[in-house]
Coordinates of C-alpha atoms (C1' of nucleotides) in Angstrom, one line a residue:
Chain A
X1 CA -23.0 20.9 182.1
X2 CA -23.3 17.4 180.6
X3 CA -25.2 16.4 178.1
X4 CA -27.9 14.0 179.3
X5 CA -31.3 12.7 179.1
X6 CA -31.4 8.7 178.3
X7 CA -30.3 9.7 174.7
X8 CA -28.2 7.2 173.0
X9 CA -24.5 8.1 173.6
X10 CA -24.1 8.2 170.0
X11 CA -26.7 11.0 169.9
X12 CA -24.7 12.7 173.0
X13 CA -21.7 12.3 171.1
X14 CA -22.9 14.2 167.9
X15 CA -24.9 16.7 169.7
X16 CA -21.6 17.1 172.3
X17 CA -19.8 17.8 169.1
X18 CA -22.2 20.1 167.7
X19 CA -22.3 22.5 170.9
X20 CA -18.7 22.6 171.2
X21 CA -18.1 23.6 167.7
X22 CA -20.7 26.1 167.8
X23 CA -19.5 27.8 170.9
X24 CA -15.3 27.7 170.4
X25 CA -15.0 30.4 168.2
X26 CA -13.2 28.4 165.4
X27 CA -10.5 27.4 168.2
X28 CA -9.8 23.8 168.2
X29 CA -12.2 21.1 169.8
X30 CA -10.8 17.8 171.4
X31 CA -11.9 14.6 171.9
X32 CA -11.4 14.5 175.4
X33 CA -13.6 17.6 175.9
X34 CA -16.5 16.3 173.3
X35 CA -16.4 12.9 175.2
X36 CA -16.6 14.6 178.8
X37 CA -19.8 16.5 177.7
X38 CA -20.9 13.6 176.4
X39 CA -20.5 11.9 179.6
X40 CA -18.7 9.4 177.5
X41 CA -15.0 8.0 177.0
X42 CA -13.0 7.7 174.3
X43 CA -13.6 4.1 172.4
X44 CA -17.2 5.2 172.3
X45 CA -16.3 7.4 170.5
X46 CA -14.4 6.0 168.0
X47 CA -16.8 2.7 168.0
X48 CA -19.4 4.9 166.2
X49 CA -17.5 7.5 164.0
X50 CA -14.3 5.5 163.5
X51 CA -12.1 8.7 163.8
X52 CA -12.4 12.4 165.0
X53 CA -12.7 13.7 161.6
X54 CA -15.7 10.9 160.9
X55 CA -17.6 12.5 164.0
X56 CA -17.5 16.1 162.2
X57 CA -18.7 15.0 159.0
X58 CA -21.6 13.2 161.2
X59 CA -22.0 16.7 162.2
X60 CA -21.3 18.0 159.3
X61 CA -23.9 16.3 157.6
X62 CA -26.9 17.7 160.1
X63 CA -25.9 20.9 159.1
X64 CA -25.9 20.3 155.6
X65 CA -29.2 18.3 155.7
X66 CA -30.7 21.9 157.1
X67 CA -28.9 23.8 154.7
X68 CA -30.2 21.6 152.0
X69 CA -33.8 21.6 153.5
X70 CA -33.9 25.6 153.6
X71 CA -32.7 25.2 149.9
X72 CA -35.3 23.2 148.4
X73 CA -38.2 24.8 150.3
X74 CA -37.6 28.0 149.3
X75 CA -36.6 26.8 145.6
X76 CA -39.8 26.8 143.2
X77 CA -40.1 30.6 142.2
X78 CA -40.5 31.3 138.6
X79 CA -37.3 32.2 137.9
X80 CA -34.5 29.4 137.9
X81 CA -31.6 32.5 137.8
X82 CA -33.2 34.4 140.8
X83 CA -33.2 31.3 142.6
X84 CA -29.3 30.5 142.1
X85 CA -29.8 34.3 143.4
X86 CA -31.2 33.0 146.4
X87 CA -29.2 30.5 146.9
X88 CA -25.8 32.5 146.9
X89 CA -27.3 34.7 149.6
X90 CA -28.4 31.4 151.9
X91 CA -25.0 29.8 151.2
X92 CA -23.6 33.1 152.4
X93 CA -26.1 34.0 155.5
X94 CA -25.4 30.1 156.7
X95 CA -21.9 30.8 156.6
X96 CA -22.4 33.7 158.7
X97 CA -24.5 32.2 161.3
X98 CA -22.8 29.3 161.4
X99 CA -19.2 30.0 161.1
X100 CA -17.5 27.2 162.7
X101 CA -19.4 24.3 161.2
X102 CA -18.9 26.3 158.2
X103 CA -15.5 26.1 158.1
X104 CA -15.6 23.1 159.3
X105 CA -17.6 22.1 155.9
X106 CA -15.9 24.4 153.3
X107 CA -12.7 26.0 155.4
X108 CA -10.8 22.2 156.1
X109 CA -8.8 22.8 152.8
X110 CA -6.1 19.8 152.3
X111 CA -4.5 19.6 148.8
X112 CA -6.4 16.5 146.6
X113 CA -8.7 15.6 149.3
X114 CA -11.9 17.3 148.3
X115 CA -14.7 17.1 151.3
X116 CA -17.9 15.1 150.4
X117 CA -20.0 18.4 151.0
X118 CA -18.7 20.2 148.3
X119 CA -19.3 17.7 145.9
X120 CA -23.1 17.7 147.5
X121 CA -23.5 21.7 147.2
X122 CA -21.9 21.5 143.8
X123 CA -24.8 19.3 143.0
X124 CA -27.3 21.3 144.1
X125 CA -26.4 24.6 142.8
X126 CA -25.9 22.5 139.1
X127 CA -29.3 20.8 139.4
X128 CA -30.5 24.2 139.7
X129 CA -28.7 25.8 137.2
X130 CA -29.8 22.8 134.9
X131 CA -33.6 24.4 135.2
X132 CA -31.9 27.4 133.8
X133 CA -29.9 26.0 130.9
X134 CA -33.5 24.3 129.8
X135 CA -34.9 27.4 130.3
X136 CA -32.6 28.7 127.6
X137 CA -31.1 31.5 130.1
X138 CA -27.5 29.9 130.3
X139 CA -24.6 30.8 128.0
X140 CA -21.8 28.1 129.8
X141 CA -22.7 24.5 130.7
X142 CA -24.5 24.0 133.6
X143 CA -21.6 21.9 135.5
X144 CA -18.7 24.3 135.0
X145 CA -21.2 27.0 135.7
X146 CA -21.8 25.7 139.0
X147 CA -18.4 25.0 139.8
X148 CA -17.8 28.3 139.3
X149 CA -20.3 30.2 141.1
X150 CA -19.7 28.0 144.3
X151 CA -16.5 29.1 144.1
X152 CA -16.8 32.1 144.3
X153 CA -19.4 31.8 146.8
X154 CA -16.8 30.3 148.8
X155 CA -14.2 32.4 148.4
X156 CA -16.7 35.5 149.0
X157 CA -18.2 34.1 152.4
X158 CA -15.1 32.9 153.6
X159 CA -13.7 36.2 153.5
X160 CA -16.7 37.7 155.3
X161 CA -15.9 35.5 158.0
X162 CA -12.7 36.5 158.4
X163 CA -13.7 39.8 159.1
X164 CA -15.7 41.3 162.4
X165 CA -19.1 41.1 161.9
X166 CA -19.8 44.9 162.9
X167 CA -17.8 46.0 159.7
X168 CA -19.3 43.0 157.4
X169 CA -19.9 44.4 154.2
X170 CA -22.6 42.2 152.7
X171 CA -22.4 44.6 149.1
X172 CA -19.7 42.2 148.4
X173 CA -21.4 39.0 148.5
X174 CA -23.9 40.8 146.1
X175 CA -21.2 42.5 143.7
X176 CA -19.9 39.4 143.5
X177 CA -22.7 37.4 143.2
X178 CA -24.4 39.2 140.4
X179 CA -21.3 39.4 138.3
X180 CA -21.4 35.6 138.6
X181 CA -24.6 34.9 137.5
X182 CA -24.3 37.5 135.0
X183 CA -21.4 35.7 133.3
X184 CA -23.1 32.6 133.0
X185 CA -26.6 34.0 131.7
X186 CA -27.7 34.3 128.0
X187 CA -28.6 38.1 128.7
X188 CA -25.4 40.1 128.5
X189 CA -25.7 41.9 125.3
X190 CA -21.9 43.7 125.2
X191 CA -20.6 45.7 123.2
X192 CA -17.0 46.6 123.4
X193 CA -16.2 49.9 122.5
X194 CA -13.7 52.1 121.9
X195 CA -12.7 53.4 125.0
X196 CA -9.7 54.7 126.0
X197 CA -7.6 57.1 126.7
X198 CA -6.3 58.1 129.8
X199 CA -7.5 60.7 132.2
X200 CA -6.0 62.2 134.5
X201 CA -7.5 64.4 137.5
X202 CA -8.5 67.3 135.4
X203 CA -10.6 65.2 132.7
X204 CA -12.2 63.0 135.0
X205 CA -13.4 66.3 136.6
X206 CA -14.4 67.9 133.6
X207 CA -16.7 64.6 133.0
X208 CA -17.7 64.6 136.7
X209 CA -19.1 68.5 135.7
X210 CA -21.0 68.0 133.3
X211 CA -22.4 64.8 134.3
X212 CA -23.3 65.8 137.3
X213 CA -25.4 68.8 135.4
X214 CA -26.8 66.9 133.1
X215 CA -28.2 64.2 135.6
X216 CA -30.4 65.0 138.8
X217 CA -28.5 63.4 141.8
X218 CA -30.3 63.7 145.0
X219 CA -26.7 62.3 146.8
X220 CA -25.8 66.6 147.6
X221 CA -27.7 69.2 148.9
X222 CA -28.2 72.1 146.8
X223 CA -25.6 74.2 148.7
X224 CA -23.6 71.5 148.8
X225 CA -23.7 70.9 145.4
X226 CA -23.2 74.6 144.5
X227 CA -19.5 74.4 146.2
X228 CA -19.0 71.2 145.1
X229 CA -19.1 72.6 141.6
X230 CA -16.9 75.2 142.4
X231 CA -14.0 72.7 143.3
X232 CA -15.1 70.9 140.8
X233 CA -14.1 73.8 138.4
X234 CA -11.4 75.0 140.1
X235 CA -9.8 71.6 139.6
X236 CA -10.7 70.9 136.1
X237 CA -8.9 74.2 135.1
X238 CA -5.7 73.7 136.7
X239 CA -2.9 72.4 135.3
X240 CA -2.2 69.2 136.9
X241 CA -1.2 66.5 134.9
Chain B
X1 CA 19.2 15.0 155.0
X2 CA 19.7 17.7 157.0
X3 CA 20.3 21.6 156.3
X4 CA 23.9 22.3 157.1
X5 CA 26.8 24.6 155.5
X6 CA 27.5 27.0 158.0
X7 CA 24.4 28.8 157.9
X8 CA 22.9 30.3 161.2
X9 CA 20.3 28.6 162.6
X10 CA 17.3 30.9 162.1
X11 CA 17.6 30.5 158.4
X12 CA 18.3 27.0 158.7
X13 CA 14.9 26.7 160.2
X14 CA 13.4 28.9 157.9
X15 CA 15.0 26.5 154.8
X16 CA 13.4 23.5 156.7
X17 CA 10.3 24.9 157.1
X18 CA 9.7 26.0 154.0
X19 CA 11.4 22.9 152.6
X20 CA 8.7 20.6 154.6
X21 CA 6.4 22.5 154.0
X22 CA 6.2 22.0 150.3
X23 CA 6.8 18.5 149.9
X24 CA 4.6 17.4 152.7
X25 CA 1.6 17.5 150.2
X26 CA -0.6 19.1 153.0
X27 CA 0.0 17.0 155.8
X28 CA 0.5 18.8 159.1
X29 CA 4.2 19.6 159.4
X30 CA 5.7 19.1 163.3
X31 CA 8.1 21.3 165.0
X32 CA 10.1 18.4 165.7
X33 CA 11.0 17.6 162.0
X34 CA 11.5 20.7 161.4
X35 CA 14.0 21.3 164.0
X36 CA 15.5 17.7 163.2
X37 CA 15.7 18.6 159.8
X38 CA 17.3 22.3 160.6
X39 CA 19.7 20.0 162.8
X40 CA 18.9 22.4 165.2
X41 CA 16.7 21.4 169.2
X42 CA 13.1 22.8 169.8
X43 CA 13.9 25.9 172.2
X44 CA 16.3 27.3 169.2
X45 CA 13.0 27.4 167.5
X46 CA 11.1 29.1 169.9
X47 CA 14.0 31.7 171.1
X48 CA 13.5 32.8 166.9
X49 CA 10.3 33.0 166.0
X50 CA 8.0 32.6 169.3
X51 CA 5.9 29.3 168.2
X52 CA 5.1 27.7 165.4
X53 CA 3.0 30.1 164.1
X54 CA 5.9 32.5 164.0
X55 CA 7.8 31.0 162.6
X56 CA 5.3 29.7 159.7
X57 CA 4.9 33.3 159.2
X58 CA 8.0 33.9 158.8
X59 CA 8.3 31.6 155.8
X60 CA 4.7 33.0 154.3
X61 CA 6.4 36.2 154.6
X62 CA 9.3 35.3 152.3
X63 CA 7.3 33.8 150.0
X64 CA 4.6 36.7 149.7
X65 CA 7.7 38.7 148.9
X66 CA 8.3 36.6 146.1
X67 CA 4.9 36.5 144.6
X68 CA 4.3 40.1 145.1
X69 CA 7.8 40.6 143.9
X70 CA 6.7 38.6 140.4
X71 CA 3.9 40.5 140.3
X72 CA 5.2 44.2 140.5
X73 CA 7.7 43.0 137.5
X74 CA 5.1 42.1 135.0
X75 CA 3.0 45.4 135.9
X76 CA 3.7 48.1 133.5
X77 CA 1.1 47.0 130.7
X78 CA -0.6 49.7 129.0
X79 CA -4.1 48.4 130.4
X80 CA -5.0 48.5 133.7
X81 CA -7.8 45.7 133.8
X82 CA -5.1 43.6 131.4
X83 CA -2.7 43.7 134.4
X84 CA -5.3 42.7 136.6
X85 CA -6.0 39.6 134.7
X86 CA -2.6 39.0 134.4
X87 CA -2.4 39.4 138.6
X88 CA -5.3 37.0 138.8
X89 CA -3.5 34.2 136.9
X90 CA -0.5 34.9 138.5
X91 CA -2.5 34.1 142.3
X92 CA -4.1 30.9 140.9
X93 CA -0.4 30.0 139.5
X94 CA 1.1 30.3 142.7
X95 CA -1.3 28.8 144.4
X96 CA -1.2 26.2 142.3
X97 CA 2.7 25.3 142.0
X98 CA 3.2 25.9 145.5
X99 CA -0.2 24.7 147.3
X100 CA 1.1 24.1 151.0
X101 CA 2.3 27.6 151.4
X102 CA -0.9 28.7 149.9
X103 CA -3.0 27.6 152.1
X104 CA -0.8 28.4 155.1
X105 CA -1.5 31.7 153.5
X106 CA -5.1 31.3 152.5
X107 CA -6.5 28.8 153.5
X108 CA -6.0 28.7 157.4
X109 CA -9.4 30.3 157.7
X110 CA -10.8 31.5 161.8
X111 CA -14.0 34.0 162.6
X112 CA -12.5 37.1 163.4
X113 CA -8.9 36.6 162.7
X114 CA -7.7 38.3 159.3
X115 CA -4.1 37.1 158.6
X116 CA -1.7 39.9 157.5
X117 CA -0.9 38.2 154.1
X118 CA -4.9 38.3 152.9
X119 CA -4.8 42.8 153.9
X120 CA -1.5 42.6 152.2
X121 CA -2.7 41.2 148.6
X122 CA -6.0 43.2 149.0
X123 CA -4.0 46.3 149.2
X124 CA -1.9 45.2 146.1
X125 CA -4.9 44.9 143.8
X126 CA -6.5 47.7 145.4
X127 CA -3.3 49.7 143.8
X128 CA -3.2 48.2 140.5
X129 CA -7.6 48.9 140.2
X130 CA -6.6 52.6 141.2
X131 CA -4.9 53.0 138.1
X132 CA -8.2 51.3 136.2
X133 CA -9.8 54.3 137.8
X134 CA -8.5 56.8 136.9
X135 CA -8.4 55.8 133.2
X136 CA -12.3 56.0 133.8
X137 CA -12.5 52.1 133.5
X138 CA -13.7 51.1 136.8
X139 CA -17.3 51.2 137.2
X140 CA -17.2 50.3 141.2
X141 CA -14.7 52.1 143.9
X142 CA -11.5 50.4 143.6
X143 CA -11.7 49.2 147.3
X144 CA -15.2 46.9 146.9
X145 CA -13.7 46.0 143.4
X146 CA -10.3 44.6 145.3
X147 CA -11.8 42.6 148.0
X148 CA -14.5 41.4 145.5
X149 CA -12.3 40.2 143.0
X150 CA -9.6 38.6 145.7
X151 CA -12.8 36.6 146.9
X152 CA -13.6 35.3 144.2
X153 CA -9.8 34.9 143.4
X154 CA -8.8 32.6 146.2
X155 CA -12.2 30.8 146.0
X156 CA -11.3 29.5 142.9
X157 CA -7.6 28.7 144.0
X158 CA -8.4 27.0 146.4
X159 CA -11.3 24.8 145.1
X160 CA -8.4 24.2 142.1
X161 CA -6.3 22.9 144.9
X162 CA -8.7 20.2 145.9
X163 CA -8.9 19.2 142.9
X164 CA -6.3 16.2 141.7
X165 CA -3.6 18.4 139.3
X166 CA -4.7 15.8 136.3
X167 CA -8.4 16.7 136.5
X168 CA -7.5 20.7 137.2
X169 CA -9.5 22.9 134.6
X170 CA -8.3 26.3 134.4
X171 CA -11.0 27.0 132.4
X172 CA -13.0 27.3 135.9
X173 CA -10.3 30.5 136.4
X174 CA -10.5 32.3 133.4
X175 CA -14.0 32.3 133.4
X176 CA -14.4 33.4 137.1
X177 CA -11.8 35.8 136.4
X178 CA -13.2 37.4 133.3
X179 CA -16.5 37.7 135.4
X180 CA -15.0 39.6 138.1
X181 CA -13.2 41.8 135.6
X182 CA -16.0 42.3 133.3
X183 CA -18.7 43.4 136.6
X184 CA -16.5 46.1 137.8
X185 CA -15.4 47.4 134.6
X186 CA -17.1 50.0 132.8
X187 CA -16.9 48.6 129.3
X188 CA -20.7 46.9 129.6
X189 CA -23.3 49.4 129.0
X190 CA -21.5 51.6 127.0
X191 CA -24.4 51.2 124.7
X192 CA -26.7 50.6 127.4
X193 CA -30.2 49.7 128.0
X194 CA -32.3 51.5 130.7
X195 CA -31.2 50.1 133.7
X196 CA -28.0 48.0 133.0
X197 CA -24.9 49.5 134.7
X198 CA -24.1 52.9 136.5
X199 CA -24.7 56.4 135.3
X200 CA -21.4 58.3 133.8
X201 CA -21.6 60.3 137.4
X202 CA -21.0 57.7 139.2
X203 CA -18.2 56.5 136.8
X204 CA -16.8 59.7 136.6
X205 CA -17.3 60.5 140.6
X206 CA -15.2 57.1 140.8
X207 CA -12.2 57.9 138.4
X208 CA -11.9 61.2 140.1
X209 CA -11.6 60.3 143.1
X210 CA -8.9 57.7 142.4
X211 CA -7.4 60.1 140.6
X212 CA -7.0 62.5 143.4
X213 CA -6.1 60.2 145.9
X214 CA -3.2 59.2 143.3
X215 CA -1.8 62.9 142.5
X216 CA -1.9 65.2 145.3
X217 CA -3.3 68.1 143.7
X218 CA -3.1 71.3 145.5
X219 CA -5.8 73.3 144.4
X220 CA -7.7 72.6 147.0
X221 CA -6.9 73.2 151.0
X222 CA -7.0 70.1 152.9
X223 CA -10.0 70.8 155.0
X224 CA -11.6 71.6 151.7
X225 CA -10.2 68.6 149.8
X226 CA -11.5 66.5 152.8
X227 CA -15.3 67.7 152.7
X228 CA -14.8 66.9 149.2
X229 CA -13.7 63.7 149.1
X230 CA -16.4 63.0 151.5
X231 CA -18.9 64.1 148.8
X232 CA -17.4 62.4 146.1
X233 CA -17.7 59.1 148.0
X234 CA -21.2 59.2 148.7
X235 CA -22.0 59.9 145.1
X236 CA -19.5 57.1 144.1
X237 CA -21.4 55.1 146.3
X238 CA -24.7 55.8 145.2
X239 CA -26.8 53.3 144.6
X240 CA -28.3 53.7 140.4
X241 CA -31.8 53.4 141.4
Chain C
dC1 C1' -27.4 -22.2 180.0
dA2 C1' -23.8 -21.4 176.7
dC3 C1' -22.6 -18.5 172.9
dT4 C1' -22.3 -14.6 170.1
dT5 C1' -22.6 -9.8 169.3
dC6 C1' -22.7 -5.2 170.2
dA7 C1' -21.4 -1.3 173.3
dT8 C1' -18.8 0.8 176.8
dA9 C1' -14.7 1.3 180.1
dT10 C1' -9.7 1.0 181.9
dA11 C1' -5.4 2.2 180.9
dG12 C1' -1.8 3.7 178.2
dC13 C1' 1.0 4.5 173.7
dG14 C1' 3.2 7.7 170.7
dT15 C1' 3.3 12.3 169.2
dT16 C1' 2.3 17.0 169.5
dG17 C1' 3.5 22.2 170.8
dC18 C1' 5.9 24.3 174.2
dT19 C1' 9.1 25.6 178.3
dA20 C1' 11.9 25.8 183.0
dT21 C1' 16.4 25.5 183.6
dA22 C1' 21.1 25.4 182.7
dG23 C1' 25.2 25.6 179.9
dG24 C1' 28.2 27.4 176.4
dT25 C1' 30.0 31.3 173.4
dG26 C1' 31.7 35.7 172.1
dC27 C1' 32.0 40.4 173.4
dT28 C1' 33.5 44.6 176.1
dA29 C1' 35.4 46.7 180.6
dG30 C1' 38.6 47.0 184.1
Chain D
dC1 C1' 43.8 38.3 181.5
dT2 C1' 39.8 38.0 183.7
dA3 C1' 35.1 39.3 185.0
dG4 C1' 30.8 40.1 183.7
dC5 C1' 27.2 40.3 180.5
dA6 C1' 24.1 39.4 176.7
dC7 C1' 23.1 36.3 173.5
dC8 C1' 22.2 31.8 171.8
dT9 C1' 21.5 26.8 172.2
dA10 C1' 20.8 22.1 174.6
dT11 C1' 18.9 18.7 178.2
dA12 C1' 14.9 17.1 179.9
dG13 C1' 10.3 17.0 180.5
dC14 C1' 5.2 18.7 181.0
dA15 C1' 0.4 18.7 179.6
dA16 C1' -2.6 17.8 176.0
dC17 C1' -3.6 15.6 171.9
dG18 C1' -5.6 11.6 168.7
dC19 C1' -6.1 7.0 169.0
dT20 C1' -6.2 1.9 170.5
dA21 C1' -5.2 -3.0 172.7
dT22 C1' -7.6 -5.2 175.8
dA23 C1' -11.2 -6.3 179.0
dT24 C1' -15.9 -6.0 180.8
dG25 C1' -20.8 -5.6 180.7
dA26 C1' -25.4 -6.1 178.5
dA27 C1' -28.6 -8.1 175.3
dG28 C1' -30.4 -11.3 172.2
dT29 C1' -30.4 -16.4 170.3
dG30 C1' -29.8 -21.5 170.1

DNA sequence: CACTTCATATAGCGTTGCTATAGGTGCTAG
DNA sequence: CTAGCACCTATAGCAACGCTATATGAAGTG
């Protein structure tokens, strides 16, 4: 159950850490079980990292060097704004893989104390974005652009986290991402009209109607779609308000 | 120092708490000031509210009452998406002026383990984005919309948070905010281009069924209304390919 | 060999969340 | 008035936590 080899117990120590973290499920990990693993005692560990927290940004910073690694491989496609696309969705899939030395990274929230690896994925994601601003494709400078996006990265994989993974709804991280990247991009061409009104059940149906006949949606089957219309019309000519 | 008047001593635990609690500028609060402070010994504590936990809840609970309470007050506006603006700002404001309780809301973050609070203010915007569906200006189902936008939203509260206050840039919010607003409105593509943003059936399948869901109309039977609900939702769901 | 330096161990401090047990307090029943 | 009962609170202390003062061993250098 120990970790050993002849590693150096500072290697035993970090990979200890890693393990435990990995396999608690977000519970807490001591020091007294990362040392026993280690086969090591306490003023080891504190010799090397200084303090608990020091050992998990040791760790910390493994797992951001792979996240960071993955980045920058996979970063040279043509586009600069498909690869902040990219980017969103590894920043999100690490979170899910990883969850506890994600939270560890991004979830260890303490008011005016901002973690080291923010300020590093913040970096990255504006280095990237600055390819884009050259590029002409980007409407908001590149630095509050990229604070932005990260956060809502953040906030977006955080709160898949939260929930089980068999009802993870991943449409979210991608709603949310494109919106992001829209914002910041040159190529929103809006228009705001005059909309308005309000509509209650019966107009919304009405506009369901004769959408629905004017486009071809493949969602119903004809049969379906044939009683569908006749709710449809019942509704639209009631009274309701 | 300490919390007298006559009070009983579940609320003057709850007073201590929540007094700690904000002026302890994130540091981890112990059971033992807190009972010290309530002038009050540790199995008082625990005969109340269970554990810590409990009794941490207890105080999130009293405060989510306020901030939903603030929020219902300002809701009436004519405009939908304006109130959910206004809701956004409001989350960052509270999060902001009152950071400890925030995060003990937010920001306590495990795999697996939703806290009450986070359903609670989902279902709240939820509400508030039915009503921008129904007006036929919500061009995603309000659901996606509500957990998309509260990402983001506590994403960018809480990066705010780790911020110093003299270096805070709301800007960071009203951008991310406007968006969030902006991607699940319908106002873009009102001109539209080939491919930008979701046919009027899917717009209309969306307002209609928020608007049904809202009034119980009863020209349907409920066996009929549920097939059609069904319906709706897979064409509201649709993807625009 | 003496001396320094680095690395690990022994043992324990102070604090944490929590609880087994017992004692008071106010109520209603006889 | 007293007996019993349910509720609430206090005394005292456990196990686990992060961390450290101090000491011991190993390795290199003059």
């Amino acid at each position: 159950m120990s970790i050993d080899g002849q590693l150096p117990p500072k290697t035993r120590l970090l990979r200890a850490a890693a393990g435990l973290l990995a396999k608690s499920g977000g519970a807490a990990v001591s020091t007294r079980q990362i040392t026993q693993l280690a086969g090591v005692t306490a003023p080891t560990l504190y010799h090397h990292f200084g303090d608990k927290e020091g050992l998990f940004d040791a760790v910390v910073a493994a797992g951001f060097e792979e996240y960071v690694a993955r980045e920058r491989d996979f970063a040279p496609s043509g586009e600069p704004l498909e690869d902040i696309r990219r980017m969103w969705d590894q920043h999100v899939h690490f979170g899910l893989k990883q969850p506890e030395l994600y939270l560890v990274m991004f979830g260890n929230i303490r008011p005016e104390s901002r973690p080291a690896v923010v300020a590093d994925a913040e970096a990255l994601m504006e280095e990237m974005l600055n390819k884009a601003a050259v590029a002409g494709q980007l409407a908001v400078p590149p630095k509050e652009a990229a604070r932005s996006i990260l956060a809502a990265n953040v906030g977006v994989t955080l709160m898949l986290i939260t929930e089980k993974a068999p009802e993870r709804n991943l449409e979210l991280s991608a709603m949310t991402r494109d919106a992001m990247i829209f914002a910041v991009s040159t190529e929103q061409a809006r228009d705001s009209g005059p909309d308005s009104g309000k509509s209650p059940v019966v107009v919304a149906a009405i506009a369901l109607n004769a959408a629905l006949q004017a486009s071809h949606s493949d969602q119903l089957s004809s049969s379906e779609l044939k009683l569908f219309l006749e709710w449809l019309h019942r509704i639209s000519t009631s009274s309701t308000s």
